[in-house]
Amino acid sequence: NAGVTQTPKFRVLKTGQSMTLLCAQDMNHEYMYWYRQDPGMGLRLIHYSVGEGTTAKGEVPDGYNVSRLKKQNFLLGLESAAPSQTSVYFCASSQRPSDLTGANVLTFGAGSRLTVL
Amino acid sequence: AQKVTQAQTEISVVEKEDVTLDCVYETRDTTYYLFWYKQPPSGELVFLIRRNSFDEQNEISGRYSWNFQKSTSSFNFTITASQVVDSAVYFCALSENSGYSTLTFGKGTMLLVSP
């Protein structure tokens, strides 16, 4: 049972290059999220998706794009990487909240460390 | 807007000491959920507890306990008889009922437990 898998785990980019981070979950979760973690800043929400084909902006969406073409995958793209995007990126997924359960627990991937030179 | 404040950036204790990690939150919702996650040096995020705003009972799980007080908007986490394996960054987080389970995290408290 893999849970949430992120690829790649490490990547070094030059300013201006593009790349895509892939998140895959095998728990049939409806909701998926991308967060970034920076020293002293905690985790901040970049984008999220509440279902296949839907995406929404989080707290820090600028410079990123996302796509959710399949329920199990959530892609995070950087079109033109900047040094300010050097960070650890975490993907997470959760079941749809219900009136009974309310907000559900997020299951996180292991993280992807991105360095932009 | 929701906000989570963890005022303690870093705490150092000696093994077997008790330690309390503070968490203060702000929200306009009457229904919300509070979480604690642990991030050990390996980097993964491990879920510890979820509490909804209607349940103010304290919870104990082994050496871990949580004190939720709506009157002070706090959700503090206590580790009793700390161990070296407790060394990690601990995050408090808040999810509003209207927020699609999106979490707002505090900046985290790094706990260092020395032998």
mmCIF file of C-alpha atoms in Angstrom:
data_model
loop_
_atom_site.group_PDB
_atom_site.id
_atom_site.type_symbol
_atom_site.label_atom_id
_atom_site.label_comp_id
_atom_site.label_asym_id
_atom_site.label_seq_id
_atom_site.Cartn_x
_atom_site.Cartn_y
_atom_site.Cartn_z
ATOM 1 C CA ASN A 1 0.000 0.000 0.000
ATOM 2 C CA ALA A 2 2.003 2.967 -1.317
ATOM 3 C CA GLY A 3 -0.278 5.787 -0.115
ATOM 4 C CA VAL A 4 0.956 9.052 -1.653
ATOM 5 C CA THR A 5 3.983 8.879 -3.933
ATOM 6 C CA GLN A 6 5.892 11.906 -5.180
ATOM 7 C CA THR A 7 8.392 11.980 -8.023
ATOM 8 C CA PRO A 8 11.100 13.086 -8.280
ATOM 9 C CA LYS A 9 12.421 13.211 -4.722
ATOM 10 C CA PHE A 10 15.205 15.644 -5.606
ATOM 11 C CA ARG A 11 15.743 18.026 -8.486
ATOM 12 C CA VAL A 12 18.100 20.858 -9.284
ATOM 13 C CA LEU A 13 17.009 23.404 -11.870
ATOM 14 C CA LYS A 14 18.501 26.509 -13.393
ATOM 15 C CA THR A 15 16.541 29.732 -13.340
ATOM 16 C CA GLY A 16 14.060 29.786 -16.188
ATOM 17 C CA GLN A 17 13.822 26.031 -16.653
ATOM 18 C CA SER A 18 10.520 24.232 -16.372
ATOM 19 C CA MET A 19 9.600 21.035 -14.623
ATOM 20 C CA THR A 20 6.679 18.998 -13.349
ATOM 21 C CA LEU A 21 6.277 17.286 -10.008
ATOM 22 C CA LEU A 22 4.055 14.234 -10.049
ATOM 23 C CA CYS A 23 1.882 13.104 -7.165
ATOM 24 C CA ALA A 24 0.083 9.767 -7.258
ATOM 25 C CA GLN A 25 -2.243 8.294 -4.635
ATOM 26 C CA ASP A 26 -3.734 4.836 -4.487
ATOM 27 C CA MET A 27 -6.338 5.424 -1.768
ATOM 28 C CA ASN A 28 -9.130 6.595 -4.092
ATOM 29 C CA HIS A 29 -9.143 9.973 -2.376
ATOM 30 C CA GLU A 30 -11.211 12.759 -3.897
ATOM 31 C CA TYR A 31 -9.136 15.672 -2.651
ATOM 32 C CA MET A 32 -5.479 16.406 -3.368
ATOM 33 C CA TYR A 33 -3.188 19.247 -2.332
ATOM 34 C CA TRP A 34 0.231 20.730 -2.995
ATOM 35 C CA TYR A 35 2.078 22.473 -0.173
ATOM 36 C CA ARG A 36 5.523 24.005 0.018
ATOM 37 C CA GLN A 37 7.677 24.039 3.137
ATOM 38 C CA ASP A 38 10.271 26.704 3.732
ATOM 39 C CA PRO A 39 12.459 27.159 6.819
ATOM 40 C CA GLY A 40 10.593 28.994 9.553
ATOM 41 C CA MET A 41 7.432 29.256 7.443
ATOM 42 C CA GLY A 42 5.612 26.010 8.088
ATOM 43 C CA LEU A 43 3.668 24.532 5.195
ATOM 44 C CA ARG A 44 1.770 26.783 2.813
ATOM 45 C CA LEU A 45 -0.914 25.659 0.391
ATOM 46 C CA ILE A 46 -0.118 26.216 -3.283
ATOM 47 C CA HIS A 47 -3.068 24.643 -5.115
ATOM 48 C CA TYR A 48 -5.614 21.976 -4.392
ATOM 49 C CA SER A 49 -8.181 19.864 -6.186
ATOM 50 C CA VAL A 50 -11.538 18.598 -4.989
ATOM 51 C CA GLY A 51 -12.009 16.169 -7.847
ATOM 52 C CA GLU A 52 -10.867 15.043 -11.260
ATOM 53 C CA GLY A 53 -10.722 17.978 -13.647
ATOM 54 C CA THR A 54 -10.970 20.639 -10.935
ATOM 55 C CA THR A 55 -8.285 22.800 -9.355
ATOM 56 C CA ALA A 56 -8.241 25.823 -7.071
ATOM 57 C CA LYS A 57 -5.676 28.306 -5.817
ATOM 58 C CA GLY A 58 -4.295 28.189 -2.331
ATOM 59 C CA GLU A 59 -2.310 30.717 -0.350
ATOM 60 C CA VAL A 60 0.775 30.935 -2.601
ATOM 61 C CA PRO A 61 -0.220 29.963 -6.176
ATOM 62 C CA ASP A 62 1.889 32.408 -8.194
ATOM 63 C CA GLY A 63 4.443 30.790 -10.483
ATOM 64 C CA TYR A 64 2.783 27.371 -10.361
ATOM 65 C CA ASN A 65 0.217 25.536 -12.415
ATOM 66 C CA VAL A 66 -1.553 22.281 -11.647
ATOM 67 C CA SER A 67 -3.611 19.662 -13.410
ATOM 68 C CA ARG A 68 -5.810 16.806 -12.236
ATOM 69 C CA LEU A 69 -6.600 14.822 -15.364
ATOM 70 C CA LYS A 70 -6.945 11.555 -13.464
ATOM 71 C CA LYS A 71 -8.355 11.081 -9.991
ATOM 72 C CA GLN A 72 -5.215 9.449 -8.700
ATOM 73 C CA ASN A 73 -2.727 12.003 -10.048
ATOM 74 C CA PHE A 74 -2.071 15.644 -9.262
ATOM 75 C CA LEU A 75 0.675 17.433 -11.185
ATOM 76 C CA LEU A 76 2.465 20.596 -10.105
ATOM 77 C CA GLY A 77 4.229 22.544 -12.825
ATOM 78 C CA LEU A 78 6.792 25.300 -12.768
ATOM 79 C CA GLU A 79 6.887 27.006 -16.158
ATOM 80 C CA SER A 80 9.881 29.257 -15.482
ATOM 81 C CA ALA A 81 11.619 28.350 -12.247
ATOM 82 C CA ALA A 82 12.927 31.096 -9.953
ATOM 83 C CA PRO A 83 15.298 30.852 -6.975
ATOM 84 C CA SER A 84 12.355 31.809 -4.728
ATOM 85 C CA GLN A 85 10.794 28.466 -5.634
ATOM 86 C CA THR A 86 13.609 26.576 -3.945
ATOM 87 C CA SER A 87 11.667 24.585 -1.371
ATOM 88 C CA VAL A 88 10.445 21.198 -0.240
ATOM 89 C CA TYR A 89 7.144 20.339 -1.882
ATOM 90 C CA PHE A 90 4.609 18.068 -0.267
ATOM 91 C CA CYS A 91 1.633 16.484 -1.904
ATOM 92 C CA ALA A 92 -1.283 15.265 0.190
ATOM 93 C CA SER A 93 -4.633 13.643 -0.334
ATOM 94 C CA SER A 94 -7.804 13.129 1.682
ATOM 95 C CA GLN A 95 -11.272 11.734 1.454
ATOM 96 C CA ARG A 96 -14.110 14.118 0.723
ATOM 97 C CA PRO A 97 -15.346 15.731 3.945
ATOM 98 C CA SER A 98 -18.786 14.641 5.008
ATOM 99 C CA ASP A 99 -21.380 15.987 7.394
ATOM 100 C CA LEU A 100 -20.529 13.073 9.637
ATOM 101 C CA THR A 101 -16.750 13.235 9.575
ATOM 102 C CA GLY A 102 -16.057 16.846 8.760
ATOM 103 C CA ALA A 103 -12.573 17.733 7.639
ATOM 104 C CA ASN A 104 -10.597 14.602 7.000
ATOM 105 C CA VAL A 105 -7.024 13.748 7.803
ATOM 106 C CA LEU A 106 -4.528 14.519 5.072
ATOM 107 C CA THR A 107 -2.070 11.814 4.074
ATOM 108 C CA PHE A 108 1.212 13.288 2.907
ATOM 109 C CA GLY A 109 3.845 12.116 0.498
ATOM 110 C CA ALA A 110 7.507 11.999 1.440
ATOM 111 C CA GLY A 111 8.292 15.348 -0.155
ATOM 112 C CA SER A 112 10.248 16.578 -3.171
ATOM 113 C CA ARG A 113 13.242 18.816 -2.617
ATOM 114 C CA LEU A 114 13.675 21.352 -5.410
ATOM 115 C CA THR A 115 16.649 23.671 -5.741
ATOM 116 C CA VAL A 116 16.634 26.474 -8.293
ATOM 117 C CA LEU A 117 20.040 27.974 -9.027
ATOM 118 C CA ALA B 1 -8.974 34.566 7.781
ATOM 119 C CA GLN B 2 -7.703 31.607 9.730
ATOM 120 C CA LYS B 3 -4.360 31.678 11.468
ATOM 121 C CA VAL B 4 -2.295 29.336 13.622
ATOM 122 C CA THR B 5 0.445 30.583 15.911
ATOM 123 C CA GLN B 6 3.123 28.400 17.430
ATOM 124 C CA ALA B 7 5.135 30.895 19.423
ATOM 125 C CA GLN B 8 7.837 28.430 20.462
ATOM 126 C CA THR B 9 10.328 28.107 17.625
ATOM 127 C CA GLU B 10 12.582 25.599 19.351
ATOM 128 C CA ILE B 11 12.480 23.735 22.653
ATOM 129 C CA SER B 12 15.323 21.714 24.147
ATOM 130 C CA VAL B 13 14.754 19.241 26.958
ATOM 131 C CA VAL B 14 16.559 16.362 28.551
ATOM 132 C CA GLU B 15 15.131 12.895 28.252
ATOM 133 C CA LYS B 16 12.321 12.080 30.712
ATOM 134 C CA GLU B 17 11.304 15.699 31.085
ATOM 135 C CA ASP B 18 7.718 16.683 30.319
ATOM 136 C CA VAL B 19 7.261 19.280 27.595
ATOM 137 C CA THR B 20 4.272 21.261 26.333
ATOM 138 C CA LEU B 21 4.014 22.656 22.828
ATOM 139 C CA ASP B 22 1.692 25.634 22.505
ATOM 140 C CA CYS B 23 -0.765 26.298 19.700
ATOM 141 C CA VAL B 24 -3.107 29.274 19.409
ATOM 142 C CA TYR B 25 -5.530 29.608 16.540
ATOM 143 C CA GLU B 26 -7.854 32.182 15.000
ATOM 144 C CA THR B 27 -10.977 31.440 13.010
ATOM 145 C CA ARG B 28 -14.385 32.960 12.359
ATOM 146 C CA ASP B 29 -16.055 29.602 11.793
ATOM 147 C CA THR B 30 -17.989 27.960 14.597
ATOM 148 C CA THR B 31 -17.162 24.526 13.193
ATOM 149 C CA TYR B 32 -13.516 23.788 12.638
ATOM 150 C CA TYR B 33 -10.919 21.079 13.101
ATOM 151 C CA LEU B 34 -7.538 21.134 14.743
ATOM 152 C CA PHE B 35 -4.649 18.835 13.971
ATOM 153 C CA TRP B 36 -1.161 18.028 15.129
ATOM 154 C CA TYR B 37 1.435 16.560 12.797
ATOM 155 C CA LYS B 38 4.952 15.374 13.577
ATOM 156 C CA GLN B 39 7.873 15.767 11.177
ATOM 157 C CA PRO B 40 10.869 13.684 12.287
ATOM 158 C CA PRO B 41 14.338 14.310 10.852
ATOM 159 C CA SER B 42 13.554 11.934 7.990
ATOM 160 C CA GLY B 43 11.136 14.568 6.700
ATOM 161 C CA GLU B 44 7.792 12.835 6.380
ATOM 162 C CA LEU B 45 4.677 14.261 8.007
ATOM 163 C CA VAL B 46 2.987 11.979 10.493
ATOM 164 C CA PHE B 47 -0.573 12.601 11.645
ATOM 165 C CA LEU B 48 -1.005 12.626 15.429
ATOM 166 C CA ILE B 49 -4.496 13.855 16.252
ATOM 167 C CA ARG B 50 -7.606 15.564 14.911
ATOM 168 C CA ARG B 51 -10.105 17.368 17.142
ATOM 169 C CA ASN B 52 -13.342 19.078 16.130
ATOM 170 C CA SER B 53 -14.509 22.319 17.675
ATOM 171 C CA PHE B 54 -17.435 20.688 19.478
ATOM 172 C CA ASP B 55 -15.302 18.257 21.428
ATOM 173 C CA GLU B 56 -13.380 19.952 24.215
ATOM 174 C CA GLN B 57 -12.480 16.793 26.043
ATOM 175 C CA ASN B 58 -8.792 16.369 26.608
ATOM 176 C CA GLU B 59 -7.248 13.353 24.971
ATOM 177 C CA ILE B 60 -4.457 11.080 26.097
ATOM 178 C CA SER B 61 -2.626 8.586 23.937
ATOM 179 C CA GLY B 62 0.243 6.934 25.723
ATOM 180 C CA ARG B 63 2.781 9.631 26.577
ATOM 181 C CA TYR B 64 0.942 12.190 24.442
ATOM 182 C CA SER B 65 -1.903 14.372 25.628
ATOM 183 C CA TRP B 66 -3.781 17.288 24.158
ATOM 184 C CA ASN B 67 -5.570 20.139 25.905
ATOM 185 C CA PHE B 68 -8.200 21.938 23.833
ATOM 186 C CA GLN B 69 -9.628 25.151 25.278
ATOM 187 C CA LYS B 70 -12.017 27.142 23.117
ATOM 188 C CA SER B 71 -12.104 29.979 25.656
ATOM 189 C CA THR B 72 -8.450 30.731 24.928
ATOM 190 C CA SER B 73 -8.398 29.375 21.346
ATOM 191 C CA SER B 74 -5.625 27.005 22.249
ATOM 192 C CA PHE B 75 -4.833 23.394 21.447
ATOM 193 C CA ASN B 76 -1.696 22.499 23.370
ATOM 194 C CA PHE B 77 0.260 19.268 23.112
ATOM 195 C CA THR B 78 2.114 17.687 26.023
ATOM 196 C CA ILE B 79 4.663 14.903 25.856
ATOM 197 C CA THR B 80 5.230 13.177 29.168
ATOM 198 C CA ALA B 81 8.585 11.611 29.948
ATOM 199 C CA SER B 82 10.093 12.711 26.648
ATOM 200 C CA GLN B 83 12.382 10.396 24.701
ATOM 201 C CA VAL B 84 15.078 11.018 22.115
ATOM 202 C CA VAL B 85 12.755 9.607 19.448
ATOM 203 C CA ASP B 86 10.382 12.490 20.141
ATOM 204 C CA SER B 87 12.884 14.877 18.569
ATOM 205 C CA ALA B 88 11.066 16.368 15.594
ATOM 206 C CA VAL B 89 9.278 19.420 14.311
ATOM 207 C CA TYR B 90 5.671 19.511 15.453
ATOM 208 C CA PHE B 91 3.027 21.356 13.489
ATOM 209 C CA CYS B 92 -0.363 22.493 14.661
ATOM 210 C CA ALA B 93 -2.925 23.031 11.891
ATOM 211 C CA LEU B 94 -6.466 24.299 11.458
ATOM 212 C CA SER B 95 -9.168 23.408 8.957
ATOM 213 C CA GLU B 96 -12.338 25.423 8.728
ATOM 214 C CA ASN B 97 -15.564 23.596 7.950
ATOM 215 C CA SER B 98 -15.953 25.518 4.720
ATOM 216 C CA GLY B 99 -12.380 24.959 3.613
ATOM 217 C CA TYR B 100 -12.374 21.680 1.661
ATOM 218 C CA SER B 101 -10.153 20.192 4.383
ATOM 219 C CA THR B 102 -7.377 22.588 3.420
ATOM 220 C CA LEU B 103 -5.056 22.981 6.367
ATOM 221 C CA THR B 104 -3.517 26.188 7.625
ATOM 222 C CA PHE B 105 -0.320 25.293 9.437
ATOM 223 C CA GLY B 106 1.577 27.030 12.164
ATOM 224 C CA LYS B 107 5.271 27.582 11.599
ATOM 225 C CA GLY B 108 6.162 24.587 13.717
ATOM 226 C CA THR B 109 8.063 23.948 16.935
ATOM 227 C CA MET B 110 11.326 22.054 16.788
ATOM 228 C CA LEU B 111 11.703 19.784 19.799
ATOM 229 C CA LEU B 112 15.178 18.539 20.656
ATOM 230 C CA VAL B 113 15.362 15.800 23.273
ATOM 231 C CA SER B 114 18.862 15.026 24.443
ATOM 232 C CA PRO B 115 19.908 11.880 26.319
#
